[in-house]
Amino acid sequence: MKKLIILIFLLIATNAHAQQKNNVFYIVDSETAKPVPSVSIAIVRAGLSITTEKDGIFVIPGNLEKMSDTVVFHVQNYLTVKMPLHDLNNRDTIRLKKLITMVNLTKLSVDNDTVLNQYNRFDVGNYVGLHIANDEFKYLQIAERFETPRTNSILKNVIIDRLAFYFNKARYVSSSGLNGQYEYTELEHTKFRIRVYDIDPITGGPGKDLCNKVIEIQSNSDKQLSTNLKRYNIIIPNKTFFIAVEWLRDYANMGYVHIDDALGKTKGHVNYRPAIGLSPIKGDKLNIWALNINNEWKLYTYHSPDFTDLAIKATVQY
């Protein structure tokens, strides 16, 4: 909903003379003119990003003509658009062009199952996605690099270990007027998308999507999320591929953490579920990549050299 989007785009507060006008935009398919849901919108220099809802509407308050930042629109199966923020002035619609993708109808004969990136789930105790030092975590996706034994294998299953804890849902007041025990608890909800990428031959990082279907995961009961992907018929053409978690940066997925800065002052930071586990097994090279707010894939070095892999397993068939 557009009321959510207004809250996140508070970069206008840095412009003391900005007129507080609400600029309403609609993100639509360039061919059908229908709303495009779950678009990642990032303001690069301000370090702000959100995910739109089903209506494809977002709002930026202020005088767009005076803004000098860059905005990036990214969503699966569409061309990414990057433009100066002031170019949105006097516009109300952003039209995204759909990518032409080939549907993979090939059916391969498979004999073996192999689980990649094995680890003990009960040894996972560190996570990515909450914050970086005393600053917010601003990455849009996090990916694990995998190596298959053969080319043209099939991705069968993905297991992701996430941070999940019981939170208090309701409490009662005792007869003495004091707060009593909480009535019940439940695991926190989460919603995210799984992306599968081929290797980019130039950067060595994630390249083109290997699945043109949206794989959206919703959970409120598991710390380890297992997803059967056989119905998507995802063929891995090379030996190297990537599995990524794409955060849906909306109100329902929002979390909050308090961090003490270098001066001992406590600051509150917004984050988005799920926080992804780090594998307790240290490899011989770093396999974690992250998509930054400028829509660039970079090696994620914050936890290295102590951690080299995410707590994500993949089962491939070949």
Short mmCIF file of C-alpha atoms in Angstrom, two decimals:
data_model
loop_
_atom_site.label_atom_id
_atom_site.label_comp_id
_atom_site.label_asym_id
_atom_site.label_seq_id
_atom_site.Cartn_x
_atom_site.Cartn_y
_atom_site.Cartn_z
CA MET A 1 0.00 0.00 0.00
CA LYS A 2 1.17 3.49 -0.78
CA LYS A 3 1.02 4.61 2.87
CA LEU A 4 3.86 2.21 3.60
CA ILE A 5 5.95 3.54 0.75
CA ILE A 6 5.65 7.11 2.03
CA LEU A 7 7.26 6.10 5.32
CA ILE A 8 10.36 4.65 3.77
CA PHE A 9 11.14 7.53 1.44
CA LEU A 10 12.03 10.06 4.09
CA LEU A 11 15.12 11.26 2.24
CA ILE A 12 13.18 14.42 1.57
CA ALA A 13 13.83 15.40 5.17
CA THR A 14 17.40 16.20 4.12
CA ASN A 15 16.07 18.91 1.79
CA ALA A 16 14.87 21.67 4.09
CA HIS A 17 13.25 23.60 1.27
CA ALA A 18 11.43 20.72 -0.39
CA GLN A 19 7.75 21.24 -0.95
CA GLN A 20 5.85 18.51 0.84
CA LYS A 21 3.88 17.38 -2.18
CA ASN A 22 2.93 13.72 -2.47
CA ASN A 23 4.00 12.35 -5.84
CA VAL A 24 2.02 9.18 -6.57
CA PHE A 25 3.39 6.66 -9.08
CA TYR A 26 2.04 3.51 -10.70
CA ILE A 27 4.37 0.75 -11.86
CA VAL A 28 2.81 -1.12 -14.76
CA ASP A 29 3.67 -3.63 -17.46
CA SER A 30 4.53 -1.71 -20.65
CA GLU A 31 2.42 -4.05 -22.80
CA THR A 32 -0.62 -4.80 -20.66
CA ALA A 33 -0.66 -1.64 -18.49
CA LYS A 34 -1.47 -3.91 -15.52
CA PRO A 35 0.21 -3.25 -12.15
CA VAL A 36 3.54 -5.00 -11.56
CA PRO A 37 3.64 -6.25 -7.93
CA SER A 38 6.62 -6.66 -5.59
CA VAL A 39 8.94 -4.24 -7.39
CA SER A 40 12.15 -3.39 -5.54
CA ILE A 41 12.60 0.39 -5.49
CA ALA A 42 15.96 1.70 -4.29
CA ILE A 43 17.24 5.23 -3.76
CA VAL A 44 20.98 4.75 -4.21
CA ARG A 45 22.79 7.54 -2.37
CA ALA A 46 20.19 7.79 0.39
CA GLY A 47 20.49 4.03 0.97
CA LEU A 48 16.72 3.48 1.05
CA SER A 49 14.74 0.65 -0.51
CA ILE A 50 11.27 -0.87 -0.36
CA THR A 51 9.15 -3.47 -2.12
CA THR A 52 5.81 -2.41 -3.56
CA GLU A 53 2.64 -4.34 -2.91
CA LYS A 54 0.18 -5.87 -5.39
CA ASP A 55 -1.15 -2.53 -6.60
CA GLY A 56 2.31 -1.39 -7.79
CA ILE A 57 1.80 2.03 -6.18
CA PHE A 58 4.42 4.06 -4.35
CA VAL A 59 4.64 7.66 -3.16
CA ILE A 60 7.56 10.05 -2.87
CA PRO A 61 6.87 13.27 -0.96
CA GLY A 62 8.68 16.50 -1.85
CA ASN A 63 9.90 18.49 -4.82
CA LEU A 64 11.29 15.93 -7.25
CA GLU A 65 12.82 18.59 -9.47
CA LYS A 66 15.33 19.44 -6.74
CA MET A 67 16.41 15.86 -6.00
CA SER A 68 19.81 14.69 -7.25
CA ASP A 69 19.75 11.00 -6.26
CA THR A 70 19.26 7.92 -8.47
CA VAL A 71 16.31 5.53 -8.35
CA VAL A 72 16.44 1.86 -9.41
CA PHE A 73 13.42 -0.32 -10.26
CA HIS A 74 14.05 -4.07 -10.23
CA VAL A 75 11.72 -7.04 -10.38
CA GLN A 76 12.08 -10.58 -11.67
CA ASN A 77 11.29 -11.10 -15.38
CA TYR A 78 11.52 -7.40 -16.22
CA LEU A 79 14.34 -5.17 -17.43
CA THR A 80 15.90 -3.19 -14.58
CA VAL A 81 15.42 0.57 -14.87
CA LYS A 82 17.85 3.10 -13.38
CA MET A 83 17.26 6.84 -13.72
CA PRO A 84 17.89 10.20 -12.00
CA LEU A 85 15.27 10.77 -9.34
CA HIS A 86 14.37 14.20 -10.77
CA ASP A 87 13.33 12.50 -14.03
CA LEU A 88 10.22 11.32 -12.20
CA ASN A 89 9.05 14.93 -12.02
CA ASN A 90 5.73 15.45 -13.85
CA ARG A 91 5.30 11.68 -14.32
CA ASP A 92 2.81 9.35 -12.67
CA THR A 93 3.59 6.03 -14.37
CA ILE A 94 6.68 3.85 -14.65
CA ARG A 95 6.39 1.29 -17.44
CA LEU A 96 8.56 -1.80 -17.10
CA LYS A 97 9.42 -3.91 -20.13
CA LYS A 98 9.11 -7.65 -19.74
CA LEU A 99 12.14 -9.79 -20.51
CA ILE A 100 11.80 -12.31 -23.30
CA THR A 101 12.59 -15.63 -21.66
CA MET A 102 12.69 -19.11 -23.08
CA VAL A 103 10.64 -21.70 -21.24
CA ASN A 104 12.79 -24.77 -20.62
CA LEU A 105 10.85 -27.80 -21.84
CA THR A 106 13.82 -30.16 -21.77
CA LYS A 107 13.36 -33.24 -19.62
CA LEU A 108 16.63 -34.76 -18.54
CA SER A 109 17.23 -38.33 -17.46
CA VAL A 110 18.65 -38.29 -13.93
CA ASP A 111 20.18 -41.02 -11.82
CA ASN A 112 21.86 -39.41 -8.80
CA ASP A 113 20.95 -36.97 -6.05
CA THR A 114 23.72 -34.85 -4.55
CA VAL A 115 23.35 -32.48 -1.59
CA LEU A 116 25.60 -29.44 -1.91
CA ASN A 117 26.93 -27.40 1.05
CA GLN A 118 26.30 -29.90 3.84
CA TYR A 119 26.37 -28.65 7.47
CA ASN A 120 24.76 -29.45 10.80
CA ARG A 121 21.71 -27.23 11.22
CA PHE A 122 22.07 -27.28 15.02
CA ASP A 123 25.51 -25.64 14.73
CA VAL A 124 24.13 -22.58 12.94
CA GLY A 125 24.36 -19.63 15.32
CA ASN A 126 25.27 -16.61 13.19
CA TYR A 127 23.08 -14.78 10.70
CA VAL A 128 23.06 -12.29 7.84
CA GLY A 129 20.43 -9.59 7.41
CA LEU A 130 19.97 -7.93 10.79
CA HIS A 131 22.57 -5.16 10.68
CA ILE A 132 26.21 -4.48 9.78
CA ALA A 133 28.21 -3.28 12.79
CA ASN A 134 26.06 -0.38 14.04
CA ASP A 135 24.49 0.45 10.69
CA GLU A 136 21.45 -0.87 8.84
CA PHE A 137 21.66 -3.87 6.54
CA LYS A 138 20.90 -2.37 3.13
CA TYR A 139 21.42 -5.27 0.73
CA LEU A 140 18.52 -6.43 -1.43
CA GLN A 141 19.51 -10.07 -2.00
CA ILE A 142 22.06 -12.51 -0.57
CA ALA A 143 23.32 -15.48 -2.59
CA GLU A 144 25.31 -18.67 -2.08
CA ARG A 145 27.61 -19.97 -4.81
CA PHE A 146 27.37 -23.69 -5.60
CA GLU A 147 29.44 -26.09 -7.69
CA THR A 148 27.74 -29.12 -9.23
CA PRO A 149 29.57 -32.32 -10.21
CA ARG A 150 28.28 -32.06 -13.78
CA THR A 151 26.75 -29.63 -16.25
CA ASN A 152 23.03 -29.72 -17.05
CA SER A 153 21.95 -30.94 -13.63
CA ILE A 154 18.46 -30.31 -12.24
CA LEU A 155 17.80 -28.31 -9.07
CA LYS A 156 15.53 -30.50 -6.97
CA ASN A 157 15.35 -28.93 -3.51
CA VAL A 158 16.60 -25.97 -1.46
CA ILE A 159 16.94 -25.84 2.34
CA ILE A 160 17.45 -22.49 4.08
CA ASP A 161 18.17 -22.03 7.79
CA ARG A 162 16.86 -18.74 9.12
CA LEU A 163 16.76 -16.92 12.43
CA ALA A 164 13.37 -17.45 14.03
CA PHE A 165 12.31 -16.98 17.61
CA TYR A 166 9.15 -17.08 19.65
CA PHE A 167 7.65 -13.70 20.29
CA ASN A 168 4.95 -12.67 22.74
CA LYS A 169 1.54 -12.41 21.13
CA ALA A 170 -0.69 -11.35 24.01
CA ARG A 171 -0.60 -10.92 27.76
CA TYR A 172 -3.10 -10.64 30.54
CA VAL A 173 -3.35 -8.43 33.61
CA SER A 174 -3.47 -10.27 36.90
CA SER A 175 -6.05 -9.59 39.60
CA SER A 176 -3.47 -7.45 41.42
CA GLY A 177 -3.30 -5.11 38.44
CA LEU A 178 0.18 -6.21 37.45
CA ASN A 179 1.11 -7.61 34.10
CA GLY A 180 0.94 -11.38 34.19
CA GLN A 181 2.42 -14.03 31.96
CA TYR A 182 1.89 -13.99 28.24
CA GLU A 183 -1.01 -16.11 27.08
CA TYR A 184 0.73 -17.73 24.12
CA THR A 185 3.63 -17.36 21.74
CA GLU A 186 4.28 -18.17 18.10
CA LEU A 187 7.19 -18.16 15.67
CA GLU A 188 7.61 -14.94 13.73
CA HIS A 189 6.20 -14.83 10.22
CA THR A 190 8.40 -14.37 7.18
CA LYS A 191 7.95 -14.00 3.44
CA PHE A 192 10.69 -13.92 0.81
CA ARG A 193 11.58 -15.06 -2.69
CA ILE A 194 14.09 -17.61 -3.89
CA ARG A 195 16.07 -16.68 -7.00
CA VAL A 196 18.27 -19.08 -8.98
CA TYR A 197 21.06 -17.60 -11.11
CA ASP A 198 23.57 -18.80 -13.66
CA ILE A 199 27.16 -17.60 -13.30
CA ASP A 200 28.05 -14.28 -14.92
CA PRO A 201 31.09 -15.06 -17.10
CA ILE A 202 32.51 -11.56 -16.59
CA THR A 203 32.09 -10.94 -12.84
CA GLY A 204 32.00 -14.54 -11.62
CA GLY A 205 28.93 -13.62 -9.59
CA PRO A 206 25.21 -14.19 -10.18
CA GLY A 207 24.12 -13.69 -13.79
CA LYS A 208 20.85 -14.40 -15.56
CA ASP A 209 17.83 -15.99 -13.89
CA LEU A 210 17.54 -19.74 -14.42
CA CYS A 211 13.87 -19.76 -13.43
CA ASN A 212 11.23 -17.45 -14.92
CA LYS A 213 8.64 -18.42 -12.33
CA VAL A 214 8.27 -16.49 -9.08
CA ILE A 215 9.20 -18.72 -6.12
CA GLU A 216 7.72 -17.04 -3.05
CA ILE A 217 8.08 -18.64 0.38
CA GLN A 218 5.82 -17.91 3.35
CA SER A 219 6.42 -19.41 6.77
CA ASN A 220 5.51 -18.85 10.39
CA SER A 221 6.48 -22.20 11.84
CA ASP A 222 9.94 -23.34 10.79
CA LYS A 223 13.51 -22.30 11.40
CA GLN A 224 14.64 -24.56 8.57
CA LEU A 225 12.70 -24.03 5.37
CA SER A 226 12.74 -26.82 2.78
CA THR A 227 11.37 -26.07 -0.70
CA ASN A 228 10.75 -28.68 -3.38
CA LEU A 229 11.62 -27.15 -6.75
CA LYS A 230 11.10 -30.12 -9.06
CA ARG A 231 7.97 -28.67 -10.63
CA TYR A 232 9.95 -25.65 -11.89
CA ASN A 233 12.26 -27.85 -14.01
CA ILE A 234 15.29 -25.65 -13.24
CA ILE A 235 18.22 -26.89 -15.31
CA ILE A 236 21.71 -25.73 -14.27
CA PRO A 237 23.62 -25.36 -17.56
CA ASN A 238 27.08 -24.83 -16.01
CA LYS A 239 28.74 -26.36 -12.99
CA THR A 240 28.50 -23.06 -11.10
CA PHE A 241 25.17 -21.53 -10.05
CA PHE A 242 23.74 -19.36 -7.27
CA ILE A 243 20.73 -19.55 -4.97
CA ALA A 244 19.64 -16.20 -3.58
CA VAL A 245 17.18 -14.93 -0.99
CA GLU A 246 15.37 -11.80 -2.14
CA TRP A 247 14.00 -9.78 0.77
CA LEU A 248 10.49 -8.38 0.43
CA ARG A 249 10.94 -5.06 2.14
CA ASP A 250 7.37 -4.39 3.21
CA TYR A 251 5.60 -3.68 6.49
CA ALA A 252 4.67 -7.30 7.22
CA ASN A 253 8.30 -8.38 6.92
CA MET A 254 9.77 -5.52 8.91
CA GLY A 255 11.80 -6.02 12.07
CA TYR A 256 13.61 -3.66 14.40
CA VAL A 257 16.89 -3.85 16.31
CA HIS A 258 18.61 -1.51 18.76
CA ILE A 259 22.38 -1.12 18.35
CA ASP A 260 24.91 0.84 20.40
CA ASP A 261 27.18 3.00 18.24
CA ALA A 262 30.86 3.81 18.89
CA LEU A 263 29.86 6.60 21.29
CA GLY A 264 27.61 4.31 23.30
CA LYS A 265 24.41 5.83 21.96
CA THR A 266 21.59 3.44 21.15
CA LYS A 267 20.14 3.66 17.67
CA GLY A 268 17.20 1.81 16.21
CA HIS A 269 17.55 0.13 12.82
CA VAL A 270 14.92 -1.40 10.57
CA ASN A 271 15.60 -4.81 9.06
CA TYR A 272 13.59 -7.32 7.04
CA ARG A 273 12.99 -10.99 7.70
CA PRO A 274 14.34 -13.55 7.26
CA ALA A 275 17.86 -13.34 8.65
CA ILE A 276 19.80 -16.09 6.85
CA GLY A 277 22.13 -18.41 8.71
CA LEU A 278 25.87 -18.68 8.13
CA SER A 279 27.25 -22.17 7.67
CA PRO A 280 29.36 -23.31 10.64
CA ILE A 281 31.74 -25.06 8.21
CA LYS A 282 34.52 -22.85 6.88
CA GLY A 283 35.45 -23.45 3.26
CA ASP A 284 38.60 -22.64 1.34
CA LYS A 285 37.05 -19.66 -0.48
CA LEU A 286 34.29 -17.11 -0.01
CA ASN A 287 31.02 -18.13 -1.69
CA ILE A 288 28.66 -15.40 -0.43
CA TRP A 289 27.51 -12.65 -2.81
CA ALA A 290 25.15 -9.75 -2.10
CA LEU A 291 23.12 -7.43 -4.32
CA ASN A 292 23.66 -3.85 -3.19
CA ILE A 293 21.27 -0.94 -3.43
CA ASN A 294 22.82 0.09 -6.75
CA ASN A 295 21.73 -3.29 -8.18
CA GLU A 296 25.31 -4.60 -8.33
CA TRP A 297 26.41 -8.05 -7.20
CA LYS A 298 29.51 -7.99 -4.97
CA LEU A 299 31.30 -10.54 -2.81
CA TYR A 300 29.94 -10.19 0.73
CA THR A 301 33.07 -9.92 2.86
CA TYR A 302 31.68 -8.65 6.16
CA HIS A 303 31.86 -12.03 7.94
CA SER A 304 35.02 -13.31 6.27
CA PRO A 305 37.40 -14.96 6.91
CA ASP A 306 35.44 -16.55 9.78
CA PHE A 307 32.50 -17.55 7.58
CA THR A 308 32.62 -18.45 3.89
CA ASP A 309 29.14 -19.85 3.18
CA LEU A 310 25.48 -19.31 3.89
CA ALA A 311 23.37 -21.95 5.64
CA ILE A 312 21.70 -22.90 2.38
CA LYS A 313 21.73 -26.44 0.99
CA ALA A 314 20.85 -27.45 -2.54
CA THR A 315 19.96 -30.89 -3.84
CA VAL A 316 20.74 -31.44 -7.52
CA GLN A 317 20.02 -34.39 -9.76
CA TYR A 318 22.21 -35.49 -12.63
#
